[in-house]
CSV table of C-alpha atoms in Angstrom, one decimal:
chain,number,residue,atom,x,y,z
C,231,UNK,CA,94.9,78.6,73.6
C,232,UNK,CA,98.3,80.1,72.8
C,233,UNK,CA,101.3,78.2,74.0
C,234,UNK,CA,104.4,80.3,73.7
C,235,UNK,CA,107.6,78.6,72.6
C,236,UNK,CA,110.5,80.5,74.2
C,237,UNK,CA,113.7,79.0,75.5
C,238,UNK,CA,114.4,79.7,79.1
C,239,UNK,CA,117.7,81.5,79.7
C,240,UNK,CA,117.4,82.0,83.5
C,241,UNK,CA,114.9,81.0,86.1
C,242,UNK,CA,112.0,83.4,86.2
C,243,UNK,CA,110.9,84.7,89.6
C,244,UNK,CA,107.9,83.4,91.4
C,245,UNK,CA,104.7,85.4,92.3
C,246,UNK,CA,104.9,88.4,94.7
C,247,UNK,CA,103.6,87.5,98.1
C,248,UNK,CA,101.1,89.2,100.5
C,249,UNK,CA,99.7,91.5,97.8
C,250,UNK,CA,97.2,93.8,99.6
C,251,UNK,CA,95.1,96.9,98.5
C,252,UNK,CA,94.1,99.5,101.1
C,253,UNK,CA,91.8,102.4,100.4
C,254,UNK,CA,92.7,105.7,102.2
C,255,UNK,CA,90.8,108.9,101.5
C,256,UNK,CA,89.8,107.5,98.0
C,257,UNK,CA,93.3,106.6,97.1
C,258,UNK,CA,94.3,102.9,96.6
C,259,UNK,CA,97.6,101.9,98.2
C,260,UNK,CA,99.1,98.6,97.1
C,261,UNK,CA,101.8,96.7,99.1
C,262,UNK,CA,103.5,93.4,98.5
C,263,UNK,CA,106.6,91.3,99.4
C,264,UNK,CA,109.1,89.7,97.1
C,265,UNK,CA,108.5,86.1,95.8
C,266,UNK,CA,109.7,83.3,98.0
C,267,UNK,CA,110.6,81.1,95.1
C,268,UNK,CA,112.2,81.4,91.6
C,269,UNK,CA,114.9,83.6,90.2
C,270,UNK,CA,115.9,87.1,91.2
C,271,UNK,CA,113.4,89.9,90.6
C,272,UNK,CA,114.6,92.8,88.5
C,273,UNK,CA,111.4,94.9,88.8
C,274,UNK,CA,107.6,94.6,89.3
C,275,UNK,CA,104.8,95.5,86.9
C,276,UNK,CA,101.5,96.5,88.6
C,277,UNK,CA,98.5,96.6,86.3
C,278,UNK,CA,94.9,97.7,86.9
C,279,UNK,CA,91.7,96.9,85.1
C,280,UNK,CA,88.3,98.2,86.1
C,281,UNK,CA,85.4,100.6,85.4
C,282,UNK,CA,86.1,103.2,82.8
C,283,UNK,CA,89.4,101.6,81.8
C,284,UNK,CA,89.8,100.1,78.3
C,285,UNK,CA,93.1,98.4,78.9
C,286,UNK,CA,95.6,97.5,81.6
C,287,UNK,CA,97.7,100.3,83.1
C,288,UNK,CA,101.3,99.3,82.9
C,289,UNK,CA,104.0,100.6,85.2
C,290,UNK,CA,107.4,99.3,86.4
C,291,UNK,CA,108.9,99.5,89.9
C,292,UNK,CA,112.4,98.5,90.8
C,293,UNK,CA,113.0,95.8,93.3
C,294,UNK,CA,115.1,96.4,96.4
C,295,UNK,CA,116.0,93.0,98.1
C,296,UNK,CA,114.8,92.6,101.6
C,297,UNK,CA,112.1,95.3,101.5
C,298,UNK,CA,108.4,95.5,100.9
C,299,UNK,CA,107.3,97.3,97.7
C,300,UNK,CA,104.3,99.7,97.3
C,301,UNK,CA,102.6,102.0,94.9
C,302,UNK,CA,99.4,104.1,94.7
C,303,UNK,CA,96.7,105.2,92.3
C,304,UNK,CA,93.6,107.4,92.5
C,305,UNK,CA,90.5,105.8,90.9
C,306,UNK,CA,88.1,108.2,89.1
C,307,UNK,CA,85.1,105.8,88.9
C,308,UNK,CA,83.4,103.6,91.5
C,309,UNK,CA,83.4,99.9,91.1
C,310,UNK,CA,85.5,96.8,91.5
C,311,UNK,CA,89.1,96.8,90.1
C,312,UNK,CA,91.4,93.9,89.5
C,313,UNK,CA,95.0,94.6,90.3
C,314,UNK,CA,97.8,92.3,89.1
C,315,UNK,CA,101.4,92.6,90.2
C,316,UNK,CA,103.9,90.6,88.2
C,317,UNK,CA,107.5,89.9,89.2
C,318,UNK,CA,109.9,90.1,86.2
C,319,UNK,CA,113.6,89.8,85.5
C,320,UNK,CA,115.8,91.3,82.8
C,321,UNK,CA,118.9,89.5,81.6
C,322,UNK,CA,120.8,90.4,78.4
C,323,UNK,CA,117.8,92.0,76.9
C,324,UNK,CA,115.5,89.1,77.6
C,325,UNK,CA,112.5,90.0,79.8
C,326,UNK,CA,110.9,87.0,81.6
C,327,UNK,CA,112.9,84.6,79.5
C,328,UNK,CA,110.5,81.7,79.8
C,329,UNK,CA,107.5,83.7,78.5
C,330,UNK,CA,107.2,86.1,75.6
C,331,UNK,CA,106.7,89.8,75.3
C,332,UNK,CA,103.1,90.7,74.1
C,333,UNK,CA,104.3,91.6,70.6
C,334,UNK,CA,105.7,88.0,70.2
C,335,UNK,CA,102.3,86.4,70.8
C,336,UNK,CA,100.1,85.6,67.8
C,337,UNK,CA,96.5,86.8,68.2
C,338,UNK,CA,97.3,88.8,71.4
C,339,UNK,CA,95.0,91.7,70.4
C,340,UNK,CA,92.0,89.3,70.1
C,341,UNK,CA,92.6,87.7,73.6
C,342,UNK,CA,90.5,88.5,76.6
C,343,UNK,CA,92.3,90.1,79.6
C,344,UNK,CA,92.4,86.8,81.5
C,345,UNK,CA,94.0,85.1,78.5
C,346,UNK,CA,96.6,87.9,78.2
C,347,UNK,CA,97.5,87.4,81.9
C,348,UNK,CA,97.8,83.6,81.5
C,349,UNK,CA,100.1,83.9,78.5
C,350,UNK,CA,102.3,86.8,79.7
C,351,UNK,CA,102.5,86.1,83.5
C,352,UNK,CA,102.0,82.4,84.3
C,353,UNK,CA,103.0,81.7,87.9
C,354,UNK,CA,104.8,85.1,88.2
C,355,UNK,CA,101.9,87.3,89.3
C,356,UNK,CA,99.5,87.8,92.1
C,357,UNK,CA,96.0,89.3,91.8
C,358,UNK,CA,93.8,91.2,94.3
C,359,UNK,CA,90.4,92.9,93.9
C,360,UNK,CA,89.5,96.2,95.5
C,361,UNK,CA,86.1,97.8,95.4
C,362,UNK,CA,85.8,101.6,95.5
C,363,UNK,CA,82.6,103.5,96.3
C,364,UNK,CA,81.6,106.9,95.1
C,365,UNK,CA,81.6,108.0,98.7
C,366,UNK,CA,85.3,107.0,99.0
C,367,UNK,CA,86.1,108.9,95.7
C,368,UNK,CA,84.4,112.0,97.1
C,369,UNK,CA,86.8,111.8,100.1
C,370,UNK,CA,89.8,112.5,97.8
C,371,UNK,CA,91.3,115.7,99.1
C,372,UNK,CA,91.9,118.5,96.7
C,373,UNK,CA,93.8,121.0,98.8
C,374,UNK,CA,97.5,120.9,99.7
C,375,UNK,CA,98.4,118.5,102.5
C,376,UNK,CA,100.2,119.7,105.5
C,377,UNK,CA,104.0,120.0,105.2
C,378,UNK,CA,105.7,117.1,107.1
C,379,UNK,CA,108.3,118.0,109.8
C,380,UNK,CA,111.1,115.5,109.3
C,381,UNK,CA,114.0,114.5,111.7
C,382,UNK,CA,116.8,112.2,110.4
C,383,UNK,CA,118.7,110.2,113.0
C,384,UNK,CA,121.9,108.5,111.8
C,385,UNK,CA,122.8,105.0,113.0
C,386,UNK,CA,125.4,102.3,112.2
C,387,UNK,CA,124.8,101.5,108.6
C,388,UNK,CA,121.3,103.1,108.7
C,389,UNK,CA,119.3,106.3,108.9
C,390,UNK,CA,116.0,106.6,110.6
C,391,UNK,CA,113.5,109.2,109.6
C,392,UNK,CA,110.7,110.4,111.9
C,393,UNK,CA,108.0,112.9,110.9
C,394,UNK,CA,104.5,114.2,111.7
C,395,UNK,CA,101.4,114.0,109.6
C,396,UNK,CA,99.6,117.2,108.6
C,397,UNK,CA,96.0,117.7,107.5
C,398,UNK,CA,94.6,116.4,104.2
C,399,UNK,CA,97.4,113.9,103.9
C,400,UNK,CA,96.6,110.4,102.4
C,401,UNK,CA,100.0,108.9,102.1
C,402,UNK,CA,103.7,109.6,102.2
C,403,UNK,CA,106.5,108.7,99.8
C,404,UNK,CA,110.2,108.6,100.7
C,405,UNK,CA,112.9,109.0,98.2
C,406,UNK,CA,116.7,108.9,98.7
C,407,UNK,CA,119.2,110.7,96.5
C,408,UNK,CA,123.0,110.7,96.1
C,409,UNK,CA,124.7,111.3,92.8
C,410,UNK,CA,127.4,108.7,93.3
C,411,UNK,CA,125.5,105.9,94.9
C,412,UNK,CA,122.4,103.9,93.9
C,413,UNK,CA,119.1,105.4,94.8
C,414,UNK,CA,116.2,103.4,96.2
C,415,UNK,CA,112.7,103.2,94.7
C,416,UNK,CA,110.1,105.4,96.4
C,417,UNK,CA,108.7,103.9,99.5
C,418,UNK,CA,105.0,104.5,100.1
C,419,UNK,CA,103.4,104.7,103.6
C,420,UNK,CA,99.7,105.0,104.1
C,421,UNK,CA,98.3,107.5,106.7
C,422,UNK,CA,96.7,105.7,109.6
C,423,UNK,CA,93.7,107.6,111.1
C,424,UNK,CA,94.6,108.9,114.5
C,425,UNK,CA,98.4,108.3,114.1
C,426,UNK,CA,100.4,111.5,114.4
C,427,UNK,CA,104.1,110.3,114.1
C,428,UNK,CA,105.6,108.0,111.4
C,429,UNK,CA,109.0,106.3,111.2
C,430,UNK,CA,111.0,104.7,108.4
C,431,UNK,CA,114.5,103.3,108.5
C,432,UNK,CA,116.9,103.1,105.6
C,433,UNK,CA,118.9,100.0,106.3
C,434,UNK,CA,120.8,100.2,103.0
C,435,UNK,CA,122.6,103.4,103.8
C,436,UNK,CA,126.4,103.1,103.2
C,437,UNK,CA,128.4,104.6,106.1
C,438,UNK,CA,130.2,107.8,105.3
C,439,UNK,CA,127.9,108.7,102.4
C,440,UNK,CA,125.8,111.8,102.7
C,441,UNK,CA,122.2,111.2,101.5
C,442,UNK,CA,119.3,113.5,100.8
C,443,UNK,CA,116.0,112.1,101.9
C,444,UNK,CA,112.8,113.6,100.5
C,445,UNK,CA,109.5,113.0,102.3
C,446,UNK,CA,106.5,113.9,100.3
C,447,UNK,CA,103.0,114.3,101.9
C,448,UNK,CA,100.4,113.6,99.2
C,449,UNK,CA,96.7,113.2,98.6
C,450,UNK,CA,94.8,112.4,95.3
C,451,UNK,CA,95.7,115.8,93.8
C,452,UNK,CA,98.7,117.4,95.3
C,453,UNK,CA,102.0,116.8,97.2
C,454,UNK,CA,104.4,118.9,99.3
C,455,UNK,CA,107.9,117.9,100.2
C,456,UNK,CA,110.4,118.2,103.1
C,457,UNK,CA,114.0,117.2,102.6
C,458,UNK,CA,116.8,116.4,105.1
C,459,UNK,CA,120.4,115.2,104.8
C,460,UNK,CA,122.0,112.5,106.9
C,461,UNK,CA,125.1,110.3,106.9
C,462,UNK,CA,125.2,106.8,108.5
C,463,UNK,CA,128.2,105.9,110.6
C,464,UNK,CA,130.2,102.7,110.7
C,465,UNK,CA,132.9,101.1,108.6
C,466,UNK,CA,132.9,102.1,105.0
C,467,UNK,CA,133.3,99.7,102.1
C,468,UNK,CA,136.9,100.8,101.6
C,469,UNK,CA,137.7,100.2,105.3
C,470,UNK,CA,136.0,96.8,105.2
C,471,UNK,CA,138.0,95.8,102.1
C,472,UNK,CA,141.2,97.0,103.6
C,473,UNK,CA,140.5,95.0,106.8
C,474,UNK,CA,139.9,91.9,104.7
C,475,UNK,CA,143.1,92.3,102.8
C,476,UNK,CA,145.0,92.9,106.0
C,477,UNK,CA,143.6,89.7,107.5
C,478,UNK,CA,145.0,87.7,104.6
C,479,UNK,CA,148.5,89.0,105.0
């Protein structure tokens, strides 16, 4: 057993909560919530191990406080997959300061996958298993999904998007863009059989800032986008700062 000796610089985050895997038209959609304990989360690392895979698949997804997080992947082989989502932080070049990076662990290449998880992500990860059948893989659509029709409705400090689902759509992703303000990580929403209309609200929209919202309808092979522009109303940051200064005078 390897016991890493690393001095903790900050408190590491706890494990992501409510990790769930949903299979829609042969595509696996993962969702989870932020940890309830530990330090702040910088980003998440989802990893998958299963049939036809020689090693873990690594990826990183930024954390947006107060929101659920999600991602998708399309299995190519039937079987049972183990999915691990780890919460990590990044401070002054030190990733997960109380555990090492894999290249710092002696004998890492000779460890089993379970041993690697225990060394790299103790108490910071959550695991879920999902079983995929060949019939589900055969359901993966190969044609273009229907183009979503999107309406953006501004509100006070928020923007609500509403759109319809077209044919051969498995999931939607939402992206927000603005050159001068922070973007948000893509939001993934699974298609619900029989549901025609979908809604998502951006509660982190700064009033007075014009955002571009991109809604992409996707399946296992292709995606097609619709973009809209919207500006939330309400007091801007400058106006709030000026009001705070005036209150002190």
